PDB file of C-alpha atoms in Angstrom:
ATOM      1  CA  UNK A1212      81.696  51.356  17.460  1.00  0.00           C
ATOM      2  CA  UNK A1213      81.365  52.520  14.072  1.00  0.00           C
ATOM      3  CA  UNK A1214      78.388  54.831  14.619  1.00  0.00           C
ATOM      4  CA  UNK A1215      80.682  56.882  17.232  1.00  0.00           C
ATOM      5  CA  UNK A1216      83.016  57.860  14.203  1.00  0.00           C
ATOM      6  CA  UNK A1217      80.886  60.699  12.963  1.00  0.00           C
ATOM      7  CA  UNK A1218      80.852  62.226  16.460  1.00  0.00           C
ATOM      8  CA  UNK A1219      84.444  61.893  17.037  1.00  0.00           C
ATOM      9  CA  UNK A1220      85.044  63.915  13.767  1.00  0.00           C
ATOM     10  CA  UNK A1221      82.572  66.269  14.797  1.00  0.00           C
ATOM     11  CA  UNK A1222      84.470  66.995  18.130  1.00  0.00           C
ATOM     12  CA  UNK A1223      87.657  67.730  16.437  1.00  0.00           C
ATOM     13  CA  UNK A1224      88.742  71.316  15.951  1.00  0.00           C
ATOM     14  CA  UNK A1225      88.127  72.305  12.126  1.00  0.00           C
ATOM     15  CA  UNK A1226      89.684  75.642  12.181  1.00  0.00           C
ATOM     16  CA  UNK A1227      91.391  75.359   8.747  1.00  0.00           C
ATOM     17  CA  UNK A1228      93.864  77.871   9.456  1.00  0.00           C
ATOM     18  CA  UNK A1229      97.550  78.274   8.422  1.00  0.00           C
ATOM     19  CA  UNK A1230     100.336  80.874   8.578  1.00  0.00           C
ATOM     20  CA  UNK A1231     101.524  83.269   6.021  1.00  0.00           C
ATOM     21  CA  UNK A1232     104.872  84.535   7.575  1.00  0.00           C
ATOM     22  CA  UNK A1233     107.283  87.428   6.919  1.00  0.00           C
ATOM     23  CA  UNK A1234     110.521  88.367   8.503  1.00  0.00           C
ATOM     24  CA  UNK A1235     112.181  91.743   8.371  1.00  0.00           C
ATOM     25  CA  UNK A1236     115.553  89.975   7.711  1.00  0.00           C
ATOM     26  CA  UNK A1237     116.492  86.154   7.106  1.00  0.00           C
ATOM     27  CA  UNK A1238     120.270  86.895   7.323  1.00  0.00           C
ATOM     28  CA  UNK A1239     122.201  88.473  10.098  1.00  0.00           C
ATOM     29  CA  UNK A1240     125.775  89.496   9.818  1.00  0.00           C
ATOM     30  CA  UNK A1241     127.918  89.531  12.786  1.00  0.00           C
ATOM     31  CA  UNK A1242     130.744  92.266  12.506  1.00  0.00           C
ATOM     32  CA  UNK A1243     133.398  93.674  14.796  1.00  0.00           C
ATOM     33  CA  UNK A1244     130.923  96.594  15.644  1.00  0.00           C
ATOM     34  CA  UNK A1245     127.962  94.281  16.139  1.00  0.00           C
ATOM     35  CA  UNK A1246     125.987  95.059  19.267  1.00  0.00           C
ATOM     36  CA  UNK A1247     122.840  93.298  18.602  1.00  0.00           C
ATOM     37  CA  UNK A1248     119.805  93.181  16.425  1.00  0.00           C
ATOM     38  CA  UNK A1249     116.092  93.236  16.306  1.00  0.00           C
ATOM     39  CA  UNK A1250     113.737  91.005  14.030  1.00  0.00           C
ATOM     40  CA  UNK A1251     110.234  91.849  13.108  1.00  0.00           C
ATOM     41  CA  UNK A1252     108.146  88.871  12.684  1.00  0.00           C
ATOM     42  CA  UNK A1253     104.748  89.469  10.938  1.00  0.00           C
ATOM     43  CA  UNK A1254     102.386  87.675   9.131  1.00  0.00           C
ATOM     44  CA  UNK A1255      98.826  86.654   8.140  1.00  0.00           C
ATOM     45  CA  UNK A1256      96.296  83.706   9.002  1.00  0.00           C
ATOM     46  CA  UNK A1257      95.135  82.140   5.896  1.00  0.00           C
ATOM     47  CA  UNK A1258      91.625  80.503   5.969  1.00  0.00           C
ATOM     48  CA  UNK A1259      89.595  78.589   3.663  1.00  0.00           C
ATOM     49  CA  UNK A1260      86.521  79.508   5.389  1.00  0.00           C
ATOM     50  CA  UNK A1261      85.311  82.592   7.222  1.00  0.00           C
ATOM     51  CA  UNK A1262      86.523  83.279  10.498  1.00  0.00           C
ATOM     52  CA  UNK A1263      84.840  80.818  12.897  1.00  0.00           C
ATOM     53  CA  UNK A1264      82.991  81.718  15.945  1.00  0.00           C
ATOM     54  CA  UNK A1265      84.638  80.759  19.330  1.00  0.00           C
ATOM     55  CA  UNK A1266      87.639  81.417  21.290  1.00  0.00           C
ATOM     56  CA  UNK A1267      89.857  84.297  20.139  1.00  0.00           C
ATOM     57  CA  UNK A1268      93.162  83.422  18.108  1.00  0.00           C
ATOM     58  CA  UNK A1269      96.465  83.617  20.020  1.00  0.00           C
ATOM     59  CA  UNK A1270      99.871  83.837  18.561  1.00  0.00           C
ATOM     60  CA  UNK A1271     103.158  82.421  19.872  1.00  0.00           C
ATOM     61  CA  UNK A1272     106.650  83.144  18.215  1.00  0.00           C
ATOM     62  CA  UNK A1273     109.918  81.454  19.331  1.00  0.00           C
ATOM     63  CA  UNK A1274     113.465  81.927  17.983  1.00  0.00           C
ATOM     64  CA  UNK A1275     116.015  79.262  19.096  1.00  0.00           C
ATOM     65  CA  UNK A1276     119.468  79.433  18.218  1.00  0.00           C
ATOM     66  CA  UNK A1277     122.158  76.403  17.783  1.00  0.00           C
ATOM     67  CA  UNK A1278     122.142  73.899  20.630  1.00  0.00           C
ATOM     68  CA  UNK A1279     124.938  72.396  22.507  1.00  0.00           C
ATOM     69  CA  UNK A1280     125.852  70.382  25.771  1.00  0.00           C
ATOM     70  CA  UNK A1281     126.566  72.635  28.595  1.00  0.00           C
ATOM     71  CA  UNK A1282     128.009  71.526  31.762  1.00  0.00           C
ATOM     72  CA  UNK A1283     126.656  73.432  34.768  1.00  0.00           C
ATOM     73  CA  UNK A1284     128.669  73.298  38.096  1.00  0.00           C
ATOM     74  CA  UNK A1285     127.883  74.063  41.683  1.00  0.00           C
ATOM     75  CA  UNK A1286     130.294  75.651  43.904  1.00  0.00           C
ATOM     76  CA  UNK A1287     130.673  75.328  47.806  1.00  0.00           C
ATOM     77  CA  UNK A1288     132.858  76.877  50.317  1.00  0.00           C
ATOM     78  CA  UNK A1289     135.284  74.481  51.499  1.00  0.00           C
ATOM     79  CA  UNK A1290     137.974  75.715  54.129  1.00  0.00           C
ATOM     80  CA  UNK A1291     137.258  79.313  52.982  1.00  0.00           C
ATOM     81  CA  UNK A1292     137.813  78.545  49.387  1.00  0.00           C
ATOM     82  CA  UNK A1293     135.016  78.208  46.783  1.00  0.00           C
ATOM     83  CA  UNK A1294     135.578  74.962  44.918  1.00  0.00           C
ATOM     84  CA  UNK A1295     133.279  72.882  42.310  1.00  0.00           C
ATOM     85  CA  UNK A1296     131.688  70.129  44.094  1.00  0.00           C
ATOM     86  CA  UNK A1297     128.836  68.918  41.750  1.00  0.00           C
ATOM     87  CA  UNK A1298     128.130  69.001  38.000  1.00  0.00           C
ATOM     88  CA  UNK A1299     125.323  68.195  35.518  1.00  0.00           C
ATOM     89  CA  UNK A1300     125.552  68.006  31.850  1.00  0.00           C
ATOM     90  CA  UNK A1301     122.698  69.491  30.166  1.00  0.00           C
ATOM     91  CA  UNK A1302     122.455  67.620  26.915  1.00  0.00           C
ATOM     92  CA  UNK A1303     120.413  70.066  24.717  1.00  0.00           C
ATOM     93  CA  UNK A1304     120.536  73.667  25.633  1.00  0.00           C
ATOM     94  CA  UNK A1305     120.043  76.656  23.024  1.00  0.00           C
ATOM     95  CA  UNK A1306     122.575  79.182  22.924  1.00  0.00           C
ATOM     96  CA  UNK A1307     119.803  81.586  22.479  1.00  0.00           C
ATOM     97  CA  UNK A1308     115.899  81.191  23.003  1.00  0.00           C
ATOM     98  CA  UNK A1309     113.193  83.789  22.952  1.00  0.00           C
ATOM     99  CA  UNK A1310     109.364  83.280  23.390  1.00  0.00           C
ATOM    100  CA  UNK A1311     106.996  85.955  22.326  1.00  0.00           C
ATOM    101  CA  UNK A1312     103.165  85.857  22.930  1.00  0.00           C
ATOM    102  CA  UNK A1313     100.042  87.793  22.227  1.00  0.00           C
ATOM    103  CA  UNK A1314      98.788  86.934  26.061  1.00  0.00           C
ATOM    104  CA  UNK A1315     100.094  85.603  29.167  1.00  0.00           C
ATOM    105  CA  UNK A1316     101.788  82.109  28.151  1.00  0.00           C
ATOM    106  CA  UNK A1317      99.784  80.317  30.763  1.00  0.00           C
ATOM    107  CA  UNK A1318      96.457  81.623  28.913  1.00  0.00           C
ATOM    108  CA  UNK A1319      97.454  80.903  25.350  1.00  0.00           C
ATOM    109  CA  UNK A1320      99.143  77.639  25.736  1.00  0.00           C
ATOM    110  CA  UNK A1321      98.230  74.600  27.656  1.00  0.00           C
ATOM    111  CA  UNK A1322     100.888  72.511  29.567  1.00  0.00           C
ATOM    112  CA  UNK A1323     100.111  69.289  27.365  1.00  0.00           C
ATOM    113  CA  UNK A1324     100.663  71.425  24.265  1.00  0.00           C
ATOM    114  CA  UNK A1325     103.879  72.751  25.800  1.00  0.00           C
ATOM    115  CA  UNK A1326     104.960  69.182  26.327  1.00  0.00           C
ATOM    116  CA  UNK A1327     104.354  68.480  23.035  1.00  0.00           C
ATOM    117  CA  UNK A1328     105.880  71.164  21.128  1.00  0.00           C
ATOM    118  CA  UNK A1329     108.561  72.433  23.647  1.00  0.00           C
ATOM    119  CA  UNK A1330     107.509  75.909  23.380  1.00  0.00           C
ATOM    120  CA  UNK A1331     108.401  77.480  26.793  1.00  0.00           C
ATOM    121  CA  UNK A1332     112.023  78.026  27.837  1.00  0.00           C
ATOM    122  CA  UNK A1333     112.305  75.204  30.487  1.00  0.00           C
ATOM    123  CA  UNK A1334     110.733  72.685  27.790  1.00  0.00           C
ATOM    124  CA  UNK A1335     113.361  73.578  25.249  1.00  0.00           C
ATOM    125  CA  UNK A1336     116.178  72.393  27.419  1.00  0.00           C
ATOM    126  CA  UNK A1337     116.888  68.752  27.711  1.00  0.00           C
ATOM    127  CA  UNK A1338     118.663  67.522  30.731  1.00  0.00           C
ATOM    128  CA  UNK A1339     118.906  63.673  31.220  1.00  0.00           C
ATOM    129  CA  UNK A1340     121.440  61.238  33.178  1.00  0.00           C
ATOM    130  CA  UNK A1341     122.164  63.410  35.820  1.00  0.00           C
ATOM    131  CA  UNK A1342     124.355  61.408  38.530  1.00  0.00           C
ATOM    132  CA  UNK A1343     122.372  59.513  41.084  1.00  0.00           C
ATOM    133  CA  UNK A1344     124.044  61.337  43.820  1.00  0.00           C
ATOM    134  CA  UNK A1345     122.724  64.525  42.940  1.00  0.00           C
ATOM    135  CA  UNK A1346     118.919  64.501  44.324  1.00  0.00           C
ATOM    136  CA  UNK A1347     118.167  68.029  43.029  1.00  0.00           C
ATOM    137  CA  UNK A1348     119.442  68.058  39.395  1.00  0.00           C
ATOM    138  CA  UNK A1349     116.702  70.413  38.298  1.00  0.00           C
ATOM    139  CA  UNK A1350     118.306  73.303  40.185  1.00  0.00           C
ATOM    140  CA  UNK A1351     121.126  73.077  37.745  1.00  0.00           C
ATOM    141  CA  UNK A1352     118.701  73.487  34.756  1.00  0.00           C
ATOM    142  CA  UNK A1353     117.152  76.390  36.797  1.00  0.00           C
ATOM    143  CA  UNK A1354     120.477  78.012  37.295  1.00  0.00           C
ATOM    144  CA  UNK A1355     121.482  77.740  33.611  1.00  0.00           C
ATOM    145  CA  UNK A1356     117.965  79.441  32.768  1.00  0.00           C
ATOM    146  CA  UNK A1357     118.518  82.298  35.195  1.00  0.00           C
ATOM    147  CA  UNK A1358     122.059  83.011  34.116  1.00  0.00           C
ATOM    148  CA  UNK A1359     121.183  83.255  30.354  1.00  0.00           C
ATOM    149  CA  UNK A1360     118.030  85.243  31.157  1.00  0.00           C
ATOM    150  CA  UNK A1361     120.068  87.829  32.827  1.00  0.00           C
ATOM    151  CA  UNK A1362     122.434  87.890  29.913  1.00  0.00           C
ATOM    152  CA  UNK A1363     119.282  88.236  27.813  1.00  0.00           C
ATOM    153  CA  UNK A1364     120.074  84.981  25.841  1.00  0.00           C
ATOM    154  CA  UNK A1365     116.515  83.484  27.144  1.00  0.00           C
ATOM    155  CA  UNK A1366     113.761  85.612  26.820  1.00  0.00           C
ATOM    156  CA  UNK A1367     109.989  85.358  27.696  1.00  0.00           C
ATOM    157  CA  UNK A1368     108.054  88.363  26.131  1.00  0.00           C
ATOM    158  CA  UNK A1369     104.421  88.088  27.070  1.00  0.00           C
ATOM    159  CA  UNK A1370     101.940  90.389  25.118  1.00  0.00           C
ATOM    160  CA  UNK A1371     104.404  91.374  22.633  1.00  0.00           C
ATOM    161  CA  UNK A1372     102.635  89.926  19.894  1.00  0.00           C
ATOM    162  CA  UNK A1373      99.982  91.986  18.392  1.00  0.00           C
ATOM    163  CA  UNK A1374      97.155  90.444  16.446  1.00  0.00           C
ATOM    164  CA  UNK A1375      94.698  92.395  14.493  1.00  0.00           C
ATOM    165  CA  UNK A1376      91.122  91.064  13.591  1.00  0.00           C
ATOM    166  CA  UNK A1377      92.496  87.675  14.494  1.00  0.00           C
ATOM    167  CA  UNK A1378      94.113  87.486  11.146  1.00  0.00           C
ATOM    168  CA  UNK A1379      97.090  89.942  11.077  1.00  0.00           C
ATOM    169  CA  UNK A1380      99.972  89.542  13.586  1.00  0.00           C
ATOM    170  CA  UNK A1381     103.369  91.011  14.301  1.00  0.00           C
ATOM    171  CA  UNK A1382     106.046  90.983  17.047  1.00  0.00           C
ATOM    172  CA  UNK A1383     109.558  92.005  17.685  1.00  0.00           C
ATOM    173  CA  UNK A1384     112.405  89.564  18.852  1.00  0.00           C
ATOM    174  CA  UNK A1385     115.434  91.454  20.448  1.00  0.00           C
ATOM    175  CA  UNK A1386     118.914  89.577  19.610  1.00  0.00           C
ATOM    176  CA  UNK A1387     121.724  90.312  22.156  1.00  0.00           C
ATOM    177  CA  UNK A1388     125.261  91.043  20.750  1.00  0.00           C
ATOM    178  CA  UNK A1389     126.726  87.832  21.971  1.00  0.00           C
ATOM    179  CA  UNK A1390     125.376  85.520  19.159  1.00  0.00           C
ATOM    180  CA  UNK A1391     126.771  82.180  18.119  1.00  0.00           C
ATOM    181  CA  UNK A1392     126.884  81.353  14.553  1.00  0.00           C
ATOM    182  CA  UNK A1393     124.333  79.022  12.902  1.00  0.00           C
ATOM    183  CA  UNK A1394     120.815  78.452  11.752  1.00  0.00           C
ATOM    184  CA  UNK A1395     118.068  80.132  14.204  1.00  0.00           C
ATOM    185  CA  UNK A1396     115.017  78.289  14.240  1.00  0.00           C
ATOM    186  CA  UNK A1397     111.907  80.539  13.984  1.00  0.00           C
ATOM    187  CA  UNK A1398     108.589  78.839  14.853  1.00  0.00           C
ATOM    188  CA  UNK A1399     104.772  80.580  14.847  1.00  0.00           C
ATOM    189  CA  UNK A1400     102.187  78.910  16.701  1.00  0.00           C
ATOM    190  CA  UNK A1401      98.363  79.668  16.274  1.00  0.00           C
ATOM    191  CA  UNK A1402      96.194  78.732  19.435  1.00  0.00           C
ATOM    192  CA  UNK A1403      92.805  78.691  20.469  1.00  0.00           C
ATOM    193  CA  UNK A1404      91.895  77.786  24.233  1.00  0.00           C
ATOM    194  CA  UNK A1405      95.576  76.904  24.669  1.00  0.00           C
ATOM    195  CA  UNK A1406      95.498  74.204  21.840  1.00  0.00           C
ATOM    196  CA  UNK A1407      97.981  74.565  18.792  1.00  0.00           C
ATOM    197  CA  UNK A1408      95.618  74.895  15.629  1.00  0.00           C
ATOM    198  CA  UNK A1409      98.439  75.610  13.210  1.00  0.00           C
ATOM    199  CA  UNK A1410     102.319  76.005  13.289  1.00  0.00           C
ATOM    200  CA  UNK A1411     105.053  77.110  10.838  1.00  0.00           C
ATOM    201  CA  UNK A1412     108.868  77.007  10.823  1.00  0.00           C
ATOM    202  CA  UNK A1413     111.640  78.885   9.007  1.00  0.00           C
ATOM    203  CA  UNK A1414     115.170  79.811   9.937  1.00  0.00           C
ATOM    204  CA  UNK A1415     117.225  82.882  10.245  1.00  0.00           C
ATOM    205  CA  UNK A1416     121.128  82.459   9.237  1.00  0.00           C
ATOM    206  CA  UNK A1417     123.574  84.176  11.490  1.00  0.00           C
ATOM    207  CA  UNK A1418     127.335  84.361  10.322  1.00  0.00           C
ATOM    208  CA  UNK A1419     130.332  86.229  11.018  1.00  0.00           C
ATOM    209  CA  UNK A1420     131.507  88.355   8.443  1.00  0.00           C
ATOM    210  CA  UNK A1421     134.711  90.692   7.436  1.00  0.00           C
ATOM    211  CA  UNK A1422     137.394  90.663   9.996  1.00  0.00           C
ATOM    212  CA  UNK A1423     135.220  89.010  12.601  1.00  0.00           C
ATOM    213  CA  UNK A1424     134.742  86.180  10.207  1.00  0.00           C
ATOM    214  CA  UNK A1425     138.699  85.930   9.412  1.00  0.00           C
ATOM    215  CA  UNK A1426     139.641  86.031  13.003  1.00  0.00           C
ATOM    216  CA  UNK A1427     137.184  83.386  14.201  1.00  0.00           C
ATOM    217  CA  UNK A1428     138.267  81.063  11.197  1.00  0.00           C
ATOM    218  CA  UNK A1429     141.983  81.685  12.092  1.00  0.00           C
ATOM    219  CA  UNK A1430     141.423  80.934  15.833  1.00  0.00           C
ATOM    220  CA  UNK A1431     139.820  77.565  14.581  1.00  0.00           C
ATOM    221  CA  UNK A1432     141.806  76.577  11.686  1.00  0.00           C
ATOM    222  CA  UNK A1433     145.426  77.705  12.896  1.00  0.00           C
ATOM    223  CA  UNK A1434     145.408  78.269  16.819  1.00  0.00           C
ATOM    224  CA  UNK A1435     148.950  78.515  16.882  1.00  0.00           C
ATOM    225  CA  UNK A1436     149.356  81.452  14.390  1.00  0.00           C
ATOM    226  CA  UNK A1437     146.391  83.067  16.093  1.00  0.00           C
ATOM    227  CA  UNK A1438     148.292  82.740  19.699  1.00  0.00           C
ATOM    228  CA  UNK A1439     151.267  84.246  18.142  1.00  0.00           C
ATOM    229  CA  UNK A1440     149.371  87.248  16.308  1.00  0.00           C
ATOM    230  CA  UNK A1441     147.622  87.771  19.605  1.00  0.00           C
ATOM    231  CA  UNK A1442     150.853  87.695  21.589  1.00  0.00           C
ATOM    232  CA  UNK A1443     152.470  90.360  18.880  1.00  0.00           C
ATOM    233  CA  UNK A1444     149.303  92.606  19.282  1.00  0.00           C
ATOM    234  CA  UNK A1445     149.569  92.427  22.976  1.00  0.00           C
ATOM    235  CA  UNK A1446     153.108  93.296  23.016  1.00  0.00           C
ATOM    236  CA  UNK A1447     152.675  96.239  20.561  1.00  0.00           C
ATOM    237  CA  UNK A1448     149.749  97.750  22.602  1.00  0.00           C
ATOM    238  CA  UNK A1449     151.864  97.481  25.895  1.00  0.00           C
ATOM    239  CA  UNK A1450     154.664  99.213  23.941  1.00  0.00           C
ATOM    240  CA  UNK A1451     152.367 101.902  22.637  1.00  0.00           C
ATOM    241  CA  UNK A1452     150.862 102.627  26.020  1.00  0.00           C
ATOM    242  CA  UNK A1453     154.070 102.768  27.795  1.00  0.00           C
ATOM    243  CA  UNK A1454     155.563 105.310  24.880  1.00  0.00           C
ATOM    244  CA  UNK A1455     152.394 107.456  25.110  1.00  0.00           C
ATOM    245  CA  UNK A1456     152.575 107.707  28.895  1.00  0.00           C
ATOM    246  CA  UNK A1457     156.304 108.748  28.698  1.00  0.00           C
ATOM    247  CA  UNK A1458     155.437 111.728  26.058  1.00  0.00           C
ATOM    248  CA  UNK A1459     152.522 112.836  28.699  1.00  0.00           C
ATOM    249  CA  UNK A1460     155.150 112.908  31.625  1.00  0.00           C
ATOM    250  CA  UNK A1461     157.469 114.851  29.579  1.00  0.00           C
TER     251      UNK A1461
END
C-alpha cells in the first residue's frame, strides 16, 4: 500500500491560497436613530505560487448574528378561534444570517461542503429533539426561515460578490434596523469546483450606545423602575395629547 501514497498526495488540491480580509467597519453602534447599516467586505487572495490553471475561483461571504433557541408554534383554527396546537424548539438559530456569493450557491458550493461548514441558511440552523407526535418538524424550521427572510434577518445574495482577476474580491452585506447586540461572525470561503480551498473568520461587534444603551440596561437591571418610568411617560404623553387637542378645538 505504501506505493499508493505519492499518488494520494498528488490527488489532493494544492492551490496554496489564503484570504487577506478587510472590513469597512468592525464595530456598529445602535442608537435611537439607527435604521440599519451596510458592511463592505473586501479582500485579496494571497498565493505562495502563481495562479494555478483549472476551475475559476469563487468567493462566499457569511455574516452570522448571536444564536439563541427559538420556539416555533403552529396555529390551527378550532371552533372559530386560532389557537396554538404544536410547538418545536429550534436549538440554534442565528438572530441574523446573510450569505453573499460570487455565483449561484448551487454552482459554487457542493452539498457535502455545505454540510461540513454549515454555510447555507438552512444548514446554519440546528433543530433536534422535536416531539415524536410531530411528523413534519422540518416545516417549523422552514417557517422560521420564511418569517426571518421576509424581515430581512435571513438573506441569500447570489452574484453579489465581485471577484477581479481571481485575486481581489468585494461584496456588501445589508444589516436591518432590528439587530441584536453581540459578536457577528464573518466568514470568507474560497471555493473551486464547489470545494472549499481556504476560509477565514473574523467578528464585528454590535453594541447599543447612548440613550438606547441606557434604556436597554435599565430594562434588564431594574425592570420595576423601567416600568414606572414607562408608565409616567405614557401618562404625560396622553395628557399632552389631550391638552393639545383641547387647544385646537378652542
